[in-house]
XYZ file of C-alpha atoms in Angstrom:
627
model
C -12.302 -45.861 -31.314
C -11.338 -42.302 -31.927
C -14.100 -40.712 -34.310
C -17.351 -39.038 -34.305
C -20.592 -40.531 -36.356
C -22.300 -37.264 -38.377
C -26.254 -37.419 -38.140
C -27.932 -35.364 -40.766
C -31.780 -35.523 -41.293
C -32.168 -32.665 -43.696
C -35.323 -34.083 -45.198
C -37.991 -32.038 -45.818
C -41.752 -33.859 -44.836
C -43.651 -30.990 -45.075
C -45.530 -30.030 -48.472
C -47.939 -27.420 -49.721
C -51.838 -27.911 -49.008
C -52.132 -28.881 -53.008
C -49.237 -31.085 -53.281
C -50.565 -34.020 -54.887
C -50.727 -37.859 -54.124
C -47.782 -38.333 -57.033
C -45.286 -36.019 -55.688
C -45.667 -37.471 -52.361
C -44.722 -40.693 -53.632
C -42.361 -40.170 -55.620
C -40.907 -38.342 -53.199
C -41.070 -40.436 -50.342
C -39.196 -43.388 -53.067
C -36.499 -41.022 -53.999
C -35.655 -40.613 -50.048
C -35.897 -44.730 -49.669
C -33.759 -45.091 -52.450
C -31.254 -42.509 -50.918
C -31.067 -44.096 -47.442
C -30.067 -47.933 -48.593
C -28.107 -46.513 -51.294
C -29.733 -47.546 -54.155
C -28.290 -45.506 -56.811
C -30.587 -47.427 -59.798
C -33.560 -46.314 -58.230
C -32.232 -43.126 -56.808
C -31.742 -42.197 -60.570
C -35.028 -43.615 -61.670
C -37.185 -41.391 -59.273
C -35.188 -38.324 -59.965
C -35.907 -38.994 -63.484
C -39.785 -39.229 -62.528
C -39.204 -35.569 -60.067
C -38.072 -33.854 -63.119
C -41.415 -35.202 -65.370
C -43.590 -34.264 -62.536
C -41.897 -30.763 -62.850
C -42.295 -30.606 -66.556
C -46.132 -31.138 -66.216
C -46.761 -29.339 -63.329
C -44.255 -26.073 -63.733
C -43.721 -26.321 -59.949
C -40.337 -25.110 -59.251
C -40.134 -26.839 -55.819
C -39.870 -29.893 -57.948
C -37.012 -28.678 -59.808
C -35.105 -28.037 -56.800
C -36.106 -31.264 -55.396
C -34.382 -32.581 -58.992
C -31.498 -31.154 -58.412
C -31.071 -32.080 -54.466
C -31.596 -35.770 -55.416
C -28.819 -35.514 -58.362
C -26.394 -34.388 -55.310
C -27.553 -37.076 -53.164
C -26.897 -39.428 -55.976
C -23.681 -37.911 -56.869
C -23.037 -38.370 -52.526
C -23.591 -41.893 -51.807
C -20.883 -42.301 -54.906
C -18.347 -40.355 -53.439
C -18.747 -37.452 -56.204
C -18.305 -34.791 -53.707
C -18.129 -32.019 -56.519
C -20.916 -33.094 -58.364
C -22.511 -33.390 -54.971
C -21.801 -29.289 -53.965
C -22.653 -27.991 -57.481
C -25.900 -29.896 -57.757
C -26.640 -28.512 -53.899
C -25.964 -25.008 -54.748
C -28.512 -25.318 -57.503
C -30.909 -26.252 -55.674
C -30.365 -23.864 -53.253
C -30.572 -21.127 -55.942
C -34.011 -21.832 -56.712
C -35.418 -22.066 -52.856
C -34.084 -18.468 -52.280
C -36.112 -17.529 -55.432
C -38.788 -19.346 -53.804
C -38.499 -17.679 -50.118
C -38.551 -21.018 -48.819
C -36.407 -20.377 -45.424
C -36.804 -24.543 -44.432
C -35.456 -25.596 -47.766
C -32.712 -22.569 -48.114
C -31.562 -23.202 -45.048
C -31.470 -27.470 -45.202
C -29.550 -26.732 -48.350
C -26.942 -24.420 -46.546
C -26.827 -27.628 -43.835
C -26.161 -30.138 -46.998
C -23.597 -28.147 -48.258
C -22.193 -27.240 -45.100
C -21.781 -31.263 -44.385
C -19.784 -31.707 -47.732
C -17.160 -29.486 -47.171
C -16.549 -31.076 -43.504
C -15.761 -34.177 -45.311
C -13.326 -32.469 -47.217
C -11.857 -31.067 -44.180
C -12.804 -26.893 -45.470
C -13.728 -26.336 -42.059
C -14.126 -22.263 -42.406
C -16.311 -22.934 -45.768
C -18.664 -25.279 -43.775
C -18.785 -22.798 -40.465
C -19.978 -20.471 -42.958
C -22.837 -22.093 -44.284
C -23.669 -23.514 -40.763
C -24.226 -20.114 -39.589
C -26.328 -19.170 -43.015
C -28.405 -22.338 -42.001
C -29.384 -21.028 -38.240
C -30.159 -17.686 -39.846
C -32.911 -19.174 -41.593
C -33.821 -21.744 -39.376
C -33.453 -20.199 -35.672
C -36.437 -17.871 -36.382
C -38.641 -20.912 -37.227
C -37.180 -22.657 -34.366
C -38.792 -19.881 -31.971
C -42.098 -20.254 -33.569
C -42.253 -23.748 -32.282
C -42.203 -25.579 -35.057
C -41.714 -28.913 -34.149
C -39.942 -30.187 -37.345
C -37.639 -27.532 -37.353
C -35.494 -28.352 -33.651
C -34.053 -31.272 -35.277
C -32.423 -29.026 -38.194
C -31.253 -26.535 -35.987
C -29.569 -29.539 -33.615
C -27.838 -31.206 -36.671
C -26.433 -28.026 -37.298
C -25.166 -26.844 -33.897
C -23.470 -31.234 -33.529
C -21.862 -30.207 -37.092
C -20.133 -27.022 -35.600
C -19.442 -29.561 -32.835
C -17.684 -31.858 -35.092
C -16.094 -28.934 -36.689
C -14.481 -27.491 -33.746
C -13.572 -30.958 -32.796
C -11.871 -31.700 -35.567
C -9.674 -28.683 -35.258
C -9.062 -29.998 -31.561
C -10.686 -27.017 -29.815
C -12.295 -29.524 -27.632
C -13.883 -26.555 -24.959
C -16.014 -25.201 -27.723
C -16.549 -28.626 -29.422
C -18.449 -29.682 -26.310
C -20.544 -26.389 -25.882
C -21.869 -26.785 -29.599
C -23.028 -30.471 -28.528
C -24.369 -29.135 -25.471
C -26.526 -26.880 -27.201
C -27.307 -29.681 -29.670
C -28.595 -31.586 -26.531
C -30.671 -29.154 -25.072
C -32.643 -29.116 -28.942
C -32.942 -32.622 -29.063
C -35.056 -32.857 -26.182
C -37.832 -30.736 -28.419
C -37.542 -33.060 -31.060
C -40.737 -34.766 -31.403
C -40.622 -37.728 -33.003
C -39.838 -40.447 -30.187
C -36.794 -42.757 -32.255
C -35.141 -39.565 -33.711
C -35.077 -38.042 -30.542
C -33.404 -41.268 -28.712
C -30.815 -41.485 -31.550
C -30.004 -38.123 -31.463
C -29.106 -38.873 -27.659
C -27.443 -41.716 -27.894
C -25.367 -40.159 -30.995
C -24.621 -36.564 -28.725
C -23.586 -38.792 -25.641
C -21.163 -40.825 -27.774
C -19.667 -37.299 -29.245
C -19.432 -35.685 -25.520
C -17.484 -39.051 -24.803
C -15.246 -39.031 -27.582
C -14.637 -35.770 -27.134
C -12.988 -36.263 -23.624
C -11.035 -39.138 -24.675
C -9.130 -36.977 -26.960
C -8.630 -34.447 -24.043
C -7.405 -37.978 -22.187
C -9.681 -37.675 -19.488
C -10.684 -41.190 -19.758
C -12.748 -40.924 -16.710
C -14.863 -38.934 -17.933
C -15.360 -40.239 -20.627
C -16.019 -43.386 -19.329
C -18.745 -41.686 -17.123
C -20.861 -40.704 -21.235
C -20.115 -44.288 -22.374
C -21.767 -45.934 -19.458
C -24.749 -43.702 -19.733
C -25.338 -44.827 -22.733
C -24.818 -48.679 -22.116
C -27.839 -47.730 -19.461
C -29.804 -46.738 -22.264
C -33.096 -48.575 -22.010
C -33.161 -51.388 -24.387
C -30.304 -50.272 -26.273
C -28.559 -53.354 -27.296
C -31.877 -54.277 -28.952
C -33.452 -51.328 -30.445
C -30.111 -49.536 -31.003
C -27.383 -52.380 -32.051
C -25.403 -50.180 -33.552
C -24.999 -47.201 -30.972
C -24.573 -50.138 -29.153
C -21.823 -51.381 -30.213
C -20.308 -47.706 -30.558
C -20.567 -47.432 -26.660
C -18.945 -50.363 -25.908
C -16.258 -50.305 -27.960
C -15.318 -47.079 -26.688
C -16.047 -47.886 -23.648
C -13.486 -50.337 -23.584
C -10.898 -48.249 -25.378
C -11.050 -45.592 -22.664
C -10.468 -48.403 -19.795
C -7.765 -50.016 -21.802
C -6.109 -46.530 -21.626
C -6.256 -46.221 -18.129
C -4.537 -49.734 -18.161
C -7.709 -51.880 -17.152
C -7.689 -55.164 -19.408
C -10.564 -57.156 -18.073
C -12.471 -58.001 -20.389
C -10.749 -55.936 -23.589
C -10.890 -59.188 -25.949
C -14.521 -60.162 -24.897
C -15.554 -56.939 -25.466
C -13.781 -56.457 -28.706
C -14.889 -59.752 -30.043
C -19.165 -58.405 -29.160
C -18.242 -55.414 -31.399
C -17.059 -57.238 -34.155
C -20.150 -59.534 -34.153
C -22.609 -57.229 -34.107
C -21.001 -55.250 -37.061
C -20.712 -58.041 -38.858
C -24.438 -58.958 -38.353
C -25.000 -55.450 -39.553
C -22.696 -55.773 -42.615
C -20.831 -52.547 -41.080
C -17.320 -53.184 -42.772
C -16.847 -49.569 -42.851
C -16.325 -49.638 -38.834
C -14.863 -52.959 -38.598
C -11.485 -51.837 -39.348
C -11.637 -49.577 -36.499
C -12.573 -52.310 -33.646
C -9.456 -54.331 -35.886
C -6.582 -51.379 -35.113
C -8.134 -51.293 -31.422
C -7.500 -54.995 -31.095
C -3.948 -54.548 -33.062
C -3.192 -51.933 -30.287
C -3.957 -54.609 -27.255
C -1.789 -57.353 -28.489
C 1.064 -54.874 -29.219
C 0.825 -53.483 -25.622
C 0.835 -56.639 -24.433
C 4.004 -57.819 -26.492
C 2.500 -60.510 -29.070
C 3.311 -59.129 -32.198
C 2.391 -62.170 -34.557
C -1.186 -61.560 -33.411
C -0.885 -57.687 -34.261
C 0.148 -57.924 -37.103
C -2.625 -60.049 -37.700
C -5.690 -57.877 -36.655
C -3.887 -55.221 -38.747
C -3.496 -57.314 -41.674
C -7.437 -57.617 -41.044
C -8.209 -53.833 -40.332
C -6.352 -53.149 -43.710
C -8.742 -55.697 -45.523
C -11.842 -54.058 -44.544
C -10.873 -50.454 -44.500
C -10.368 -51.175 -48.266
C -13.059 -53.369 -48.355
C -15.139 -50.266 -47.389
C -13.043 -47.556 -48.959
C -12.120 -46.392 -45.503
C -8.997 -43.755 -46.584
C -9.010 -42.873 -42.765
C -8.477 -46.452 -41.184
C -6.208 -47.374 -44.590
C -3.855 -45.158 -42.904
C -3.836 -45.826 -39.856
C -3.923 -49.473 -40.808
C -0.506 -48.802 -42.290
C 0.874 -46.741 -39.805
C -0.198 -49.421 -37.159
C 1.197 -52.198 -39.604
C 4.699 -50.318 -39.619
C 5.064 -50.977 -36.051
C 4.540 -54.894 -35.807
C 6.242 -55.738 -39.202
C 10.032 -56.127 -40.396
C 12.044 -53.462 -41.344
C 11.270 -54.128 -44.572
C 7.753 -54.727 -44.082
C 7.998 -51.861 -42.163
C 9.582 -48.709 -45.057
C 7.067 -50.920 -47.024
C 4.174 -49.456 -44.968
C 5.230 -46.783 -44.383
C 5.990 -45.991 -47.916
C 2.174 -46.522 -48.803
C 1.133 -44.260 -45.457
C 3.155 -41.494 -47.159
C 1.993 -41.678 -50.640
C -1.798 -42.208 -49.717
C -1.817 -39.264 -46.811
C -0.004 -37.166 -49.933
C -2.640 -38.161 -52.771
C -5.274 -37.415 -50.299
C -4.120 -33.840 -49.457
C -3.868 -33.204 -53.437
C -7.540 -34.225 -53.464
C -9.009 -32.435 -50.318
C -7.631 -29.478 -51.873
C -8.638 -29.977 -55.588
C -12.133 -30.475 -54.029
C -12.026 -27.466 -52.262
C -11.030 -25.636 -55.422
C -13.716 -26.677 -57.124
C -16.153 -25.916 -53.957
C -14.391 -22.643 -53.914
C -14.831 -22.503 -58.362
C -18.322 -23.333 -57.592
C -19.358 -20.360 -54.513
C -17.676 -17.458 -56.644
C -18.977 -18.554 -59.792
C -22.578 -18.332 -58.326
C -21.644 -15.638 -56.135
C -20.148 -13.815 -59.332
C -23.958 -14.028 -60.723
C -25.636 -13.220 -58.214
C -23.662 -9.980 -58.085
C -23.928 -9.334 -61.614
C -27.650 -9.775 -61.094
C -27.587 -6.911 -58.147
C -25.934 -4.935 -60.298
C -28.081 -4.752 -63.477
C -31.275 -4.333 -60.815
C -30.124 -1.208 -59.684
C -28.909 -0.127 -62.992
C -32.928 -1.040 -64.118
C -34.093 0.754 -60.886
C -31.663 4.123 -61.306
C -32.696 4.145 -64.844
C -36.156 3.986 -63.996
C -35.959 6.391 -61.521
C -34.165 9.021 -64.486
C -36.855 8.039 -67.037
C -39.643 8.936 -64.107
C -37.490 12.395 -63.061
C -37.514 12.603 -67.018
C -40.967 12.598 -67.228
C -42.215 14.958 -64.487
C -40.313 17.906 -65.125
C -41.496 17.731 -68.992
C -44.581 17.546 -67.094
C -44.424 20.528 -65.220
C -42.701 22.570 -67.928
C -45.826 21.516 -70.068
C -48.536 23.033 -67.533
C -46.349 25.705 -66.508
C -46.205 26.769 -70.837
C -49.542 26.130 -70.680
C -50.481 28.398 -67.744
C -48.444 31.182 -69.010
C -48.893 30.912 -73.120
C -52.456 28.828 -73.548
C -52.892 29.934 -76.789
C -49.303 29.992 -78.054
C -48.780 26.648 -76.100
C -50.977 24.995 -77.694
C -50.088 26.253 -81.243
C -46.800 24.555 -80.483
C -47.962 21.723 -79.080
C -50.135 20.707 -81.882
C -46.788 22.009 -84.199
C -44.722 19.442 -82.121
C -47.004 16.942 -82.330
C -47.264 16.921 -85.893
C -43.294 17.518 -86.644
C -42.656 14.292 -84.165
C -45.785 12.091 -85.601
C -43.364 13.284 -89.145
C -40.040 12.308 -87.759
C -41.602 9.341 -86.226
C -43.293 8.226 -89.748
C -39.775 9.091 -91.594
C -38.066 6.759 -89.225
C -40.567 3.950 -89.624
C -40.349 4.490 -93.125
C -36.386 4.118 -93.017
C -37.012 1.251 -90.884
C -39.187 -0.233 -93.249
C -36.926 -0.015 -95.869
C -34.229 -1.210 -94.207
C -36.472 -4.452 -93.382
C -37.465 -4.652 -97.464
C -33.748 -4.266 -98.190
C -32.444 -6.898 -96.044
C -35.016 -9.108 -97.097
C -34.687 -8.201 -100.891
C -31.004 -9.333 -100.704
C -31.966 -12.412 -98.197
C -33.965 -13.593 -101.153
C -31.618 -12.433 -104.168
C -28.881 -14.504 -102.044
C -31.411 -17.489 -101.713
C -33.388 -17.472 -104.796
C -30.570 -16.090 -107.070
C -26.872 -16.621 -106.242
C -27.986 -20.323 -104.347
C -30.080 -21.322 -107.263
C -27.276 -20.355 -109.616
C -24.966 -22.020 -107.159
C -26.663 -25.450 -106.792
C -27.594 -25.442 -110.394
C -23.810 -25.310 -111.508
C -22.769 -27.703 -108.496
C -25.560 -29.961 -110.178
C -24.664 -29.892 -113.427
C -20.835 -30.367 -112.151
C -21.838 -33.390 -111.222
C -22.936 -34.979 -114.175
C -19.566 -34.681 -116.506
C -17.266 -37.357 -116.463
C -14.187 -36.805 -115.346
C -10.368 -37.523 -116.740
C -7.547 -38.600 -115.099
C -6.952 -40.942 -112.476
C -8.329 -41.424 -108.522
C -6.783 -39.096 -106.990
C -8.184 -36.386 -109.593
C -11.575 -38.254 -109.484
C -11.124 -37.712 -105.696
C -10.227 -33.653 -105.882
C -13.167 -33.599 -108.296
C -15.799 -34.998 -105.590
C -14.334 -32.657 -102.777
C -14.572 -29.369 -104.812
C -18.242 -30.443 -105.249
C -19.100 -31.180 -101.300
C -17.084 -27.682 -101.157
C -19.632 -26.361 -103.328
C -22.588 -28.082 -101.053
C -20.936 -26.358 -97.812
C -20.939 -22.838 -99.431
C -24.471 -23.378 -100.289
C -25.047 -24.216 -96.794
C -23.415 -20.918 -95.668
C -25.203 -18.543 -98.052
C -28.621 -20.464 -97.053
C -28.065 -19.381 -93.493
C -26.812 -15.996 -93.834
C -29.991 -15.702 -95.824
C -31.934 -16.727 -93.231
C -30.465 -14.501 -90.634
C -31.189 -11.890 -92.575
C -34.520 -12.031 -92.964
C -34.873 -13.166 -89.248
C -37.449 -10.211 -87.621
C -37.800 -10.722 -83.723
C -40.682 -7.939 -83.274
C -42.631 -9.991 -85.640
C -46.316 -10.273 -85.556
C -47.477 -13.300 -83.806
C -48.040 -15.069 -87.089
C -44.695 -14.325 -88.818
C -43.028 -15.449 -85.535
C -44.654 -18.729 -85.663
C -43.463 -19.390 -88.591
C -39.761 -18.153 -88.323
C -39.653 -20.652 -85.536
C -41.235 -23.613 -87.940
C -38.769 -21.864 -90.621
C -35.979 -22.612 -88.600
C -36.932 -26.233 -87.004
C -37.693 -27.016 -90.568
C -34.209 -25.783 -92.062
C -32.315 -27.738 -89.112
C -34.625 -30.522 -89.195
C -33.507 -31.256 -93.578
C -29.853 -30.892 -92.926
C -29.989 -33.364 -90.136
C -32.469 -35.758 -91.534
C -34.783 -35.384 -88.163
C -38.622 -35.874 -88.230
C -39.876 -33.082 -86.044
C -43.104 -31.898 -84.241
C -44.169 -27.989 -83.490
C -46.003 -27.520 -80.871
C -46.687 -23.634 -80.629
C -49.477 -22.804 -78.312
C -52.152 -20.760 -80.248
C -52.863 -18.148 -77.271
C -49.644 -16.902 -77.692
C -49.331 -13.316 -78.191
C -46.410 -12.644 -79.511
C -47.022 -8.800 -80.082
C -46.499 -7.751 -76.601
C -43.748 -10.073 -75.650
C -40.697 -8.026 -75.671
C -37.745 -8.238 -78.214
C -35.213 -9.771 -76.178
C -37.625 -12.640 -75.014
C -38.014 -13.457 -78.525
C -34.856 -13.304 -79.839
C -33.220 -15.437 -76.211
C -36.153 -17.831 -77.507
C -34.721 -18.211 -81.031
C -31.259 -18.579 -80.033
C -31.871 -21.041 -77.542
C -33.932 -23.225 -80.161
C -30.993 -22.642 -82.531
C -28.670 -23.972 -80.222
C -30.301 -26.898 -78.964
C -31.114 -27.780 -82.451
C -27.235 -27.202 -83.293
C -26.354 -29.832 -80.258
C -28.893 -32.449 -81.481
C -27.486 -32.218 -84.839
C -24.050 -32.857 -83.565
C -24.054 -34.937 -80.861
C -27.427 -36.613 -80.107
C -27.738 -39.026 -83.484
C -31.255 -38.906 -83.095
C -34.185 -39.049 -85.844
C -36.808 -37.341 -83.931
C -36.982 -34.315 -82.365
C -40.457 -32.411 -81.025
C -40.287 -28.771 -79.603
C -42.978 -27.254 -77.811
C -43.432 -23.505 -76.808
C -46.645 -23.159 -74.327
C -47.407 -20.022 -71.989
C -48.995 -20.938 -68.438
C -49.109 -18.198 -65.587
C -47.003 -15.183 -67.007
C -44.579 -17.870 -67.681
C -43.499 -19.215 -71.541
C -42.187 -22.664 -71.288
C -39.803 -24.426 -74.126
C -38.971 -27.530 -74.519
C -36.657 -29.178 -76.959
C -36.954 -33.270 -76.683
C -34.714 -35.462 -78.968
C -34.651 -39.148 -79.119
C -30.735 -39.183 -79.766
C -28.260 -41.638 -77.555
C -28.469 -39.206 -74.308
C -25.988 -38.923 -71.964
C -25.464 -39.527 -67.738
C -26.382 -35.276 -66.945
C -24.947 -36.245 -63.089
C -21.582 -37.449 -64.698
C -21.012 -34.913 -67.876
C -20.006 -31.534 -67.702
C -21.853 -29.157 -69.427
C -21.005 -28.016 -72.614
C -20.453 -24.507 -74.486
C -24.383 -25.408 -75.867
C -25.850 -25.507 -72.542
C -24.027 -22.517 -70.691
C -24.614 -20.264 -73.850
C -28.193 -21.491 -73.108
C -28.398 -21.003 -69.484
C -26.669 -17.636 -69.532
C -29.635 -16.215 -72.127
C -31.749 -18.320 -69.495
C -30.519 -16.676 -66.582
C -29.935 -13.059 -67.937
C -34.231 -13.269 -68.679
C -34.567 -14.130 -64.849
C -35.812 -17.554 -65.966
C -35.080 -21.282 -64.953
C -33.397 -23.753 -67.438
C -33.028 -27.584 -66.819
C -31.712 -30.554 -68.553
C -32.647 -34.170 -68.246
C -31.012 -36.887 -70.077
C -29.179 -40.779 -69.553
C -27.681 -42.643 -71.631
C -29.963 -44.183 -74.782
C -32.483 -42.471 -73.830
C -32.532 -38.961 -75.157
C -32.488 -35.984 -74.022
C -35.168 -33.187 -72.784
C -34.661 -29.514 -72.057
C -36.354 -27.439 -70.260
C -36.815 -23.546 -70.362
C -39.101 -21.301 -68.493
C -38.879 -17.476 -68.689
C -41.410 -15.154 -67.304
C -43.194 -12.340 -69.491
């Protein structure tokens, strides 16, 4: 059987001194969930990851939310969904300087694009991986060797793949030599058995059969194997018995066969019984009895698509085409040619949007670089800036004391002037903006609604279709309303606010979006806030964000409660915007206009923004920008 099994244990077990008994847990059910493929409970504890996060602010959480939404999105064959939710999550371990998690998310992604055959992309990252992880590996960290060996068998199966067999077998060679430092006992024996099988494989495809047979049998030897191991059992044997039945040795091909496909089906394997199938389709057609070839592959096609095996479908049909009709036959072959075709339209529409995915990110973090040095050479001018008026001050001091500080003092006083004229322009600036926010709201709207009001109660003439033109002009009349209340509102909208008249610009505007929606809402504004030395932009980011989320629950969530709370917790001010609306599955729906305009202000105040929401059950997000 000509393929490789992939063995990936890019868990992390290790946790801070403080982690708590809760996050362990949860934890440790998220990964259960994961490895029998339970995608209901998978989703439940990822659900529970993202609470923990909301109460605790620990960002390790959040990337743990986001690294169990691409496992989710994995074991469903959402391979996209999958790489995106990855790359978050490796976003916010390099923010964290966590090397093991940056580089077992490198390793996660790296896997994905192997199944989707982007061989270079996945190199790539492999390589990122062992940068992190290598120097861990040489402080003997025992966890760490079986990272660094799953990474070394993927370049393994990488160079495999691309039939560079000479390299494929130093990469598992190197894997091997890790292994043996791996310390837990069953790992360690698996990741034998699984290396031997890929050395073997490998020389089959170079058809050195010999060889190969030499791997196979060392791992038939394997103490105990055919109980403790079924499975790597069965792997061996099969192969075992594929290599001898290419060197034209059929004792025993059948009865060997026949073992595999017990065991797998004891197992409930059907995703390898296909494989053992084509192997037995390939005996009978050597041996001239087509009936019972066609047969096997009528059987290898059943459970390849039993299993959604794309790679045995085809070669189920290819196979088929050989011991079939000639019409059964262009049949076949037909379907071999439009499956291999829709397949290559997907492996590269998945490596688009892997591709989409990198530069997008990679676009940020550039733009990012790019606006720190700007910051820094800026800084650096406003520092030059500020020590040469420096010096020329003591050297004018030095040289002219007396007249010096005659024009000092006359400086002074003409900028404390200039300064007092401006905030006096300022000022009334403010008073006029606000004295035609409130002639627009208190005048023209009054005047407005009183006339729309009064509208209202005159009959009308005519027939329905004038009765009809009569009741749109008035909802006309309610929209302009609408538009003049909140152009009044901008208006008077101050972000360097005191504290107080902050506050209640925030409950202004919750309130305001609250009536036109119908919503009962809750405020939740901690009162240590102070809002007088929290810069501009924070405050205004904070007000469009509210504004927006606000504007999404009135469109789209049909809720009737919403509660928003704005707390501040270790140079950190945390908002969150909870709705009882009908939700929707965040794995499965792309993100809207709402929530990139919000993660962009999110992102541009170095901060981290998350959303959490399924289906009839609301959703929550989450902001947290430092100050």
């Amino acid at each position: 059987m000509r393929y490789i099994l992939v063995f990936l244990f890019v868990i992390n077990f290790s946790f801070g001194q403080n982690t708590t008994t809760e996050k362990d847990s949860i934890i440790k059910e998220a990964l259960n969930a994961y490895f029998k493929r339970d995608t209901v409970k998978l989703k439940k504890y990822t659900g529970a990851v993202f609470n923990l996060y909301k109460r605790t602010n620990d960002s390790t959480l959040l990337a743990k939310y986001h690294q169990y939404n691409a496992l989710r999105a994995k074991i469903t064959f959402k391979n996209d969904s999958a790489y995106y939710y990855q790359y978050q999550a490796l976003e916010i371990s390099k923010k964290l300087k966590d090397s093991l998690q940056v580089g077992l998310r490198y390793l996660s992604i790296a896997g994905l694009q192997r199944m989707n055959q982007d061989w270079i992309g996945s190199e790539e990252n492999l390589i990122q991986c062992l940068k992190y992880h290598e120097p861990l590996a040489s402080k003997d960290d025992p966890d760490i060797y079986m990272y660094v060996k799953s990474a070394y068998n993927i370049l393994g199966l990488i160079s495999f793949e691309r039939k560079r067999y000479e390299e494929s077998l130093k990469y598992y060679r190197k894997a091997l030599e890790l292994n043996e430092k791996v310390v837990n006992k069953g790992r360690k024996e698996k990741g034998y058995l699984y290396l031997i099988n890929n050395i073997g494989v490998t020389y089959m495809n170079m058809n050195n059969y010999e060889k190969a047979i030499e791997y196979f049998k060392e791992g038939l030897a394997f103490e105990n194997i055919k109980e403790n191991y079924p499975s790597n059992y069965g792997l061996f044997l099969e192969n075992f018995t594929e290599s001898s039945f290419n060197l034209e040795r059929y004792d025993d091909v059948l009865k060997n066969y026949n073992e595999v496909i017990d065991i797998r089906l004891k197992n409930g394997n059907m995703f390898d019984l296909s494989a053992v199938h084509i192997n037995i389709l390939d005996f009978y057609l050597k041996t001239g009895n087509l009936k019972k070839a066609k047969e096997y592959g009528l059987k290898a096609l059943d459970y390849a698509k039993k299993s959604g095996n794309t790679r045995y479908i085809l070669k189920s049909y290819y196979n088929l085409s050989k011991v079939t009709n000639e019409k059964e036959s262009n049949n076949y072959l037909d379907a071999y040619i439009q499956l291999s075709d829709s397949l290559q339209v997907a492996e590269r529409d998945t490596k688009n949007q892997f591709a989409r995915i990198s530069f997008e990110t990679e676009k940020k973090e550039k733009e990012n670089a790019i606006l720190t040095a700007e910051n820094q050479s800026k800084e650096l001018e406003i520092l030059e800036q500020k020590q040469q008026k420096t010096w020329g001050w003591f050297l004018a001091i030095f040289s002219l004391l007396g007249l010096g500080i005659s024009i000092l003092f006359f400086n002074l006083k003409k900028r404390k002037a200039a300064f007092i004229a401006e905030l006096d322009k300022v000022r009334v600036a403010n008073n006029e903006r606000d004295r035609i926010a409130q002639e627009l709201h208190d005048g023209i709207l009054g005047r407005l609604f009183g006339t729309r009001f009064g509208l209202g109660f005159l009959p009308v003439g005519g027939g329905k279709e004038e009765a009809e033109k009569y009741s749109q002009l008035l909802d006309e009349l309610q929209d302009i309303e609408k538009e003049i209340r909140e152009v009044s509102h901008k208006l008077s909208y101050t972000p360097s606010s005191s504290s107080e008249n902050f506050n209640a610009v925030i409950n202004e505007l919750i309130k305001e979006k609250s009536t036109i929606a119908d919503l009962n809402y809750k405020v939740d504004i901690a009162k240590e806030i102070n809002w007088d030395i929290i810069q501009k932009d924070i405050k205004t980011d904070i007000y469009r964000i509210l504004q927006e989320a606000l504007q999404n629950i009135i469109k789209h969530a049909k809720a009737n409660t919403v509660s928003v709370a704005i707390k501040e917790s270790d140079n950190n001010l945390s908002l969150e915007i909870e709705d009882n609306g009908v939700g929707f599955d965040a794995s499965e729906q792309a993100e809207g206009i709402g929530f990139r305009n919000m993660e962009a202000r999110v992102k541009k105040l170095q901060g981290i923004f998350g959303v959490q929401s399924s289906k009839g059950n609301g959703t929550n997000v989450l902001v947290q920008i430092p100050i």
